[in-house]
Each structure stands twice: as structure tokens, then as C-alpha cells.
Amino acid sequence: SQQGEEDPQALSIQEGENATMNCSYKTSINNLQWYRQNSGRGLVHLILIRSNEREKHSGRLRVTLDTSKKSSSLLITASRAADTASYFCATEGSNDYKLSFGAGTTVTVRA
Amino acid sequence: GAVVSQHPSRVICKSGTSVKIECRSLDFQATTMFWYRQFPKQSLMLMATSNEGSKATYEQGVEKDKFLINHASLTLSTLTVTSAHPEDSSFYICSAGAVNTDTQYFGPGTRLTVL
């Protein structure tokens, strides 16, 4: 079942600016993952943060996780036109390996 | 990184026909594969979990007789949409989980259009 909610639904920024999107979930998790999807294409795994981690970095990506608030954020720094895509958070539940996806945030980076 | 392929990438079929979609893990063994569908501008919805050598586990509301899943080997799972109708038109995506990891690797998706 889908348990993640993301905001904003859409985000439009200028190249070079930072983009921040948030994800909230409802049940306990093993980990939370962020994916990128270009229009009509498959998903690209960006980063995974475990339930006992609070922050993780990968290149221009920074992810935070607050399990007390059941929320996560994804920050893309110094955005590029190539970052234009939909971004989804997905949570892996404590009892199985299933992923529940959020509704996604559509990011448009203007050149 | 691990690669998952799907075939075909696009398929157009007439209403009432059946369509088979293949999902392959190319460079690793996947004990578990997952099938999702995604409607335009929406998120991914898990349809079923496929374990090698056993019956698939379907999510609530997904008809197992309509969406037949076979996971005959550690590198191949197939989804057959039987007696397809226009409302089955969607983007179908598979993912594969490697042994002893908690990362799923996603295929590129299959665009199904039923006329």
C-alpha cells in the first residue's frame, strides 16, 4: 500500500539553485529510499538511508531522516537542467522488503 | 551497478489479447522480483511480489488470474496480462532484489497500450 506523501507536488527552480522536497510516511520502516524518474522512463536509485541514520550525502544530494516525525527530505544542491525529473521517496517496511512509494515531486530546472 | 532489463519496452495490442512482459536481472541473481504499475503522472503501485520457484503474492485488489506472474529462474520473471482491456493500459515496471541486499534495481519499464 502507498504510505508516502511528498511535497511539494511540483517545483520549478533556476539552474544553480537548490531544490528541497519532503516525504512523510506512516508506519515503521527499515529504510527510506529516493529515486529519480525521467519522463516515461524507469527509476534510478539515488540514495538509501536506514532507520538508524539521520543524514546521508551523495554528491550533490543530501538526505535527512527524522523517524520521530516520520519524515525525510531530499536536497539537491546547485541544480542543473539535467536534474529535471520526478523524484519519489519509497519506504521499506519493517516486516518485509516491499517498497511503498510516495506520490512524487516533479522538479523542473530552468536553464 | 546491477542491471535489470525489460522486454518489450513498448507494446500495443488489441483488446482481448494477452501480453507477456519479461523482466531479467542481467548480472545478478534475484530471489525476489516485484511488479509495479504506474498510471500517467502518478506514483508506482506494487502489484505483486514474485519469489523464484513459488507462487507470487498479490497486493489487495490485483486480480491474480488477470495478471499471471511466473518466476521460473533466479534471473527471469514474467508478467502476462490476460485478456487485456483499454483500462489495463499503463506503464509496467519490474524490480529485482539481489540476495542479501536491501536495494531494489528497477527495469526501464514497459509501456502497454490496449486498443
CSV table of C-alpha atoms in Angstrom, one decimal:
chain,number,residue,atom,x,y,z
A,1,SER,CA,0.0,0.0,0.0
A,2,GLN,CA,1.1,3.5,-0.6
A,3,GLN,CA,2.1,5.3,2.5
A,4,GLY,CA,4.4,8.1,1.5
A,5,GLU,CA,3.3,11.6,0.9
A,6,GLU,CA,5.5,14.1,-0.8
A,7,ASP,CA,5.5,17.9,-1.0
A,8,PRO,CA,5.6,19.9,-3.0
A,9,GLN,CA,3.9,18.2,-5.9
A,10,ALA,CA,5.8,20.3,-8.3
A,11,LEU,CA,8.9,22.6,-8.0
A,12,SER,CA,10.3,24.9,-10.6
A,13,ILE,CA,13.7,26.5,-9.9
A,14,GLN,CA,16.5,28.2,-11.8
A,15,GLU,CA,19.7,26.4,-12.6
A,16,GLY,CA,22.2,26.7,-9.8
A,17,GLU,CA,19.6,27.0,-7.1
A,18,ASN,CA,18.9,24.3,-4.5
A,19,ALA,CA,15.8,22.1,-4.6
A,20,THR,CA,14.3,20.6,-1.5
A,21,MET,CA,11.5,18.1,-1.3
A,22,ASN,CA,9.9,16.4,1.6
A,23,CYS,CA,8.4,13.0,2.3
A,24,SER,CA,6.3,11.8,5.1
A,25,TYR,CA,5.3,8.2,6.0
A,26,LYS,CA,3.0,6.5,8.4
A,27,THR,CA,4.4,3.2,9.6
A,28,SER,CA,7.8,2.0,11.0
A,29,ILE,CA,10.5,1.4,8.4
A,30,ASN,CA,13.7,-0.4,7.8
A,31,ASN,CA,14.9,2.2,5.4
A,32,LEU,CA,13.8,5.1,3.1
A,33,GLN,CA,15.0,5.4,-0.4
A,34,TRP,CA,14.9,8.2,-3.0
A,35,TYR,CA,14.5,7.6,-6.7
A,36,ARG,CA,14.5,9.7,-9.8
A,37,GLN,CA,12.4,9.1,-12.9
A,38,ASN,CA,12.8,10.9,-16.1
A,39,SER,CA,9.6,11.2,-18.2
A,40,GLY,CA,8.4,7.8,-19.4
A,41,ARG,CA,11.5,6.0,-18.2
A,42,GLY,CA,12.4,3.6,-15.4
A,43,LEU,CA,13.6,4.5,-11.9
A,44,VAL,CA,17.1,5.4,-10.9
A,45,HIS,CA,18.1,4.7,-7.4
A,46,LEU,CA,19.6,7.8,-5.8
A,47,ILE,CA,20.2,7.1,-2.1
A,48,LEU,CA,19.2,4.9,0.7
A,49,ILE,CA,19.0,5.9,4.3
A,50,ARG,CA,18.5,3.4,7.1
A,51,SER,CA,16.2,3.9,10.0
A,52,ASN,CA,19.1,4.4,12.4
A,53,GLU,CA,20.7,7.1,10.2
A,54,ARG,CA,19.9,10.8,10.3
A,55,GLU,CA,21.7,12.2,7.4
A,56,LYS,CA,23.4,11.0,4.3
A,57,HIS,CA,25.2,12.6,1.4
A,58,SER,CA,25.9,11.5,-2.1
A,59,GLY,CA,27.5,14.1,-4.5
A,60,ARG,CA,25.1,17.0,-4.7
A,61,LEU,CA,22.4,15.1,-2.8
A,62,ARG,CA,21.7,15.4,0.9
A,63,VAL,CA,19.0,13.3,2.6
A,64,THR,CA,17.8,13.6,6.1
A,65,LEU,CA,15.6,11.2,8.1
A,66,ASP,CA,13.6,12.0,11.2
A,67,THR,CA,12.0,8.8,12.4
A,68,SER,CA,10.3,10.6,15.3
A,69,LYS,CA,8.4,12.8,12.8
A,70,LYS,CA,8.3,10.0,10.2
A,71,SER,CA,9.7,12.3,7.6
A,72,SER,CA,12.6,12.7,5.2
A,73,SER,CA,13.9,15.4,3.0
A,74,LEU,CA,16.0,15.4,-0.2
A,75,LEU,CA,18.1,18.4,-1.1
A,76,ILE,CA,19.7,18.8,-4.5
A,77,THR,CA,22.3,21.5,-4.4
A,78,ALA,CA,23.5,23.6,-7.4
A,79,SER,CA,20.8,22.2,-9.6
A,80,ARG,CA,21.3,21.5,-13.3
A,81,ALA,CA,18.9,21.3,-16.2
A,82,ALA,CA,19.6,17.5,-16.2
A,83,ASP,CA,18.1,17.3,-12.8
A,84,THR,CA,14.7,17.9,-14.3
A,85,ALA,CA,12.7,14.8,-13.4
A,86,SER,CA,10.2,13.3,-10.9
A,87,TYR,CA,11.6,12.3,-7.6
A,88,PHE,CA,10.0,9.6,-5.4
A,89,CYS,CA,10.6,8.5,-1.9
A,90,ALA,CA,9.9,4.9,-1.1
A,91,THR,CA,9.9,3.3,2.3
A,92,GLU,CA,10.7,-0.3,3.1
A,93,GLY,CA,8.6,-1.7,5.9
A,94,SER,CA,9.9,-3.3,9.0
A,95,ASN,CA,8.3,-6.7,8.2
A,96,ASP,CA,9.0,-7.2,4.5
A,97,TYR,CA,11.1,-6.0,1.6
A,98,LYS,CA,8.2,-4.3,-0.1
A,99,LEU,CA,8.6,-0.6,-1.1
A,100,SER,CA,5.8,1.9,-0.7
A,101,PHE,CA,6.2,4.9,-2.9
A,102,GLY,CA,5.2,8.4,-2.3
A,103,ALA,CA,3.3,10.5,-4.9
A,104,GLY,CA,6.4,12.1,-6.2
A,105,THR,CA,7.7,15.6,-6.7
A,106,THR,CA,8.1,16.9,-10.2
A,107,VAL,CA,11.2,19.1,-10.4
A,108,THR,CA,11.8,21.5,-13.4
A,109,VAL,CA,15.2,23.2,-13.5
A,110,ARG,CA,15.2,26.2,-15.9
A,111,ALA,CA,18.4,27.0,-17.7
B,1,GLY,CA,25.7,-1.4,-10.8
B,2,ALA,CA,23.1,-4.2,-11.2
B,3,VAL,CA,21.2,-4.1,-14.4
B,4,VAL,CA,17.6,-5.2,-14.9
B,5,SER,CA,16.1,-5.3,-18.3
B,6,GLN,CA,12.5,-5.5,-19.5
B,7,HIS,CA,11.1,-6.7,-22.8
B,8,PRO,CA,9.4,-5.3,-24.7
B,9,SER,CA,9.8,-1.7,-23.9
B,10,ARG,CA,6.5,-0.8,-25.7
B,11,VAL,CA,3.6,-2.9,-26.8
B,12,ILE,CA,0.4,-2.1,-28.5
B,13,CYS,CA,-2.3,-4.8,-28.6
B,14,LYS,CA,-5.9,-5.3,-29.4
B,15,SER,CA,-8.5,-5.7,-26.6
B,16,GLY,CA,-8.9,-9.3,-25.6
B,17,THR,CA,-5.4,-10.4,-26.4
B,18,SER,CA,-2.8,-11.4,-23.9
B,19,VAL,CA,0.6,-9.7,-23.5
B,20,LYS,CA,3.7,-11.1,-21.8
B,21,ILE,CA,6.3,-8.9,-20.3
B,22,GLU,CA,9.7,-10.2,-19.3
B,23,CYS,CA,11.9,-8.9,-16.5
B,24,ARG,CA,15.5,-10.1,-16.4
B,25,SER,CA,18.3,-9.5,-13.9
B,26,LEU,CA,21.4,-9.4,-16.2
B,27,ASP,CA,24.3,-9.6,-13.8
B,28,PHE,CA,23.0,-10.9,-10.5
B,29,GLN,CA,20.6,-13.5,-9.1
B,30,ALA,CA,17.3,-12.2,-7.9
B,31,THR,CA,15.4,-14.3,-5.4
B,32,THR,CA,12.6,-11.8,-5.4
B,33,MET,CA,11.2,-9.6,-8.1
B,34,PHE,CA,8.5,-7.1,-7.8
B,35,TRP,CA,5.9,-5.8,-10.4
B,36,TYR,CA,4.5,-2.3,-10.3
B,37,ARG,CA,2.2,-0.4,-12.5
B,38,GLN,CA,2.2,3.4,-12.9
B,39,PHE,CA,-0.5,5.5,-14.4
B,40,PRO,CA,0.4,8.8,-16.1
B,41,LYS,CA,1.6,11.4,-13.7
B,42,GLN,CA,1.1,9.0,-10.7
B,43,SER,CA,3.2,7.0,-8.4
B,44,LEU,CA,4.2,3.4,-8.6
B,45,MET,CA,1.7,0.9,-7.2
B,46,LEU,CA,3.0,-2.5,-6.2
B,47,MET,CA,1.0,-5.3,-7.9
B,48,ALA,CA,2.8,-8.4,-6.7
B,49,THR,CA,5.9,-9.9,-5.2
B,50,SER,CA,7.4,-12.8,-7.1
B,51,ASN,CA,9.7,-15.3,-5.5
B,52,GLU,CA,11.7,-17.8,-7.5
B,53,GLY,CA,10.1,-21.2,-7.5
B,54,SER,CA,6.9,-20.3,-5.6
B,55,LYS,CA,3.6,-18.6,-6.3
B,56,ALA,CA,3.5,-14.8,-6.5
B,57,THR,CA,2.0,-12.8,-3.7
B,58,TYR,CA,-0.5,-10.3,-5.0
B,59,GLU,CA,-1.5,-7.0,-3.4
B,60,GLN,CA,-5.0,-6.3,-2.4
B,61,GLY,CA,-7.2,-5.5,-5.4
B,62,VAL,CA,-4.9,-7.1,-8.0
B,63,GLU,CA,-6.5,-10.0,-9.9
B,64,LYS,CA,-4.1,-12.9,-9.9
B,65,ASP,CA,-6.0,-14.6,-12.8
B,66,LYS,CA,-5.6,-11.5,-14.9
B,67,PHE,CA,-2.0,-10.7,-14.1
B,68,LEU,CA,-0.2,-14.0,-14.3
B,69,ILE,CA,3.3,-14.0,-12.8
B,70,ASN,CA,5.9,-16.7,-13.3
B,71,HIS,CA,9.4,-16.6,-11.7
B,72,ALA,CA,10.9,-19.7,-13.2
B,73,SER,CA,14.6,-18.8,-12.6
B,74,LEU,CA,16.7,-16.5,-10.5
B,75,THR,CA,17.1,-14.2,-13.4
B,76,LEU,CA,13.7,-14.1,-15.1
B,77,SER,CA,10.2,-13.2,-14.1
B,78,THR,CA,7.3,-12.7,-16.5
B,79,LEU,CA,4.1,-10.9,-16.2
B,80,THR,CA,1.3,-11.9,-18.5
B,81,VAL,CA,-1.7,-9.5,-18.8
B,82,THR,CA,-4.5,-11.8,-19.9
B,83,SER,CA,-7.5,-10.7,-22.0
B,84,ALA,CA,-6.2,-7.1,-21.9
B,85,HIS,CA,-8.6,-4.2,-22.0
B,86,PRO,CA,-8.0,-0.5,-22.5
B,87,GLU,CA,-8.1,0.1,-18.8
B,88,ASP,CA,-5.0,-2.1,-18.5
B,89,SER,CA,-3.0,0.4,-20.5
B,90,SER,CA,-0.3,1.5,-18.2
B,91,PHE,CA,3.5,1.6,-17.6
B,92,TYR,CA,4.6,-1.7,-16.0
B,93,ILE,CA,7.9,-1.7,-14.1
B,94,CYS,CA,9.7,-4.6,-12.5
B,95,SER,CA,12.4,-4.5,-9.9
B,96,ALA,CA,14.7,-7.2,-8.6
B,97,GLY,CA,16.2,-7.6,-5.2
B,98,ALA,CA,19.7,-9.2,-5.0
B,99,VAL,CA,20.4,-11.7,-2.3
B,100,ASN,CA,21.5,-10.1,1.0
B,101,THR,CA,20.9,-6.5,-0.1
B,102,ASP,CA,18.0,-4.2,0.7
B,103,THR,CA,18.3,-2.4,-2.7
B,104,GLN,CA,15.9,-3.0,-5.5
B,105,TYR,CA,17.1,-2.5,-9.0
B,106,PHE,CA,14.4,-1.3,-11.4
B,107,GLY,CA,13.9,-2.2,-15.0
B,108,PRO,CA,13.3,0.5,-17.6
B,109,GLY,CA,9.6,-0.2,-17.8
B,110,THR,CA,7.1,-1.5,-20.4
B,111,ARG,CA,4.5,0.9,-21.9
B,112,LEU,CA,1.4,-1.2,-22.6
B,113,THR,CA,-1.3,0.3,-24.8
B,114,VAL,CA,-4.5,-1.7,-25.3
B,115,LEU,CA,-6.7,-0.5,-28.2
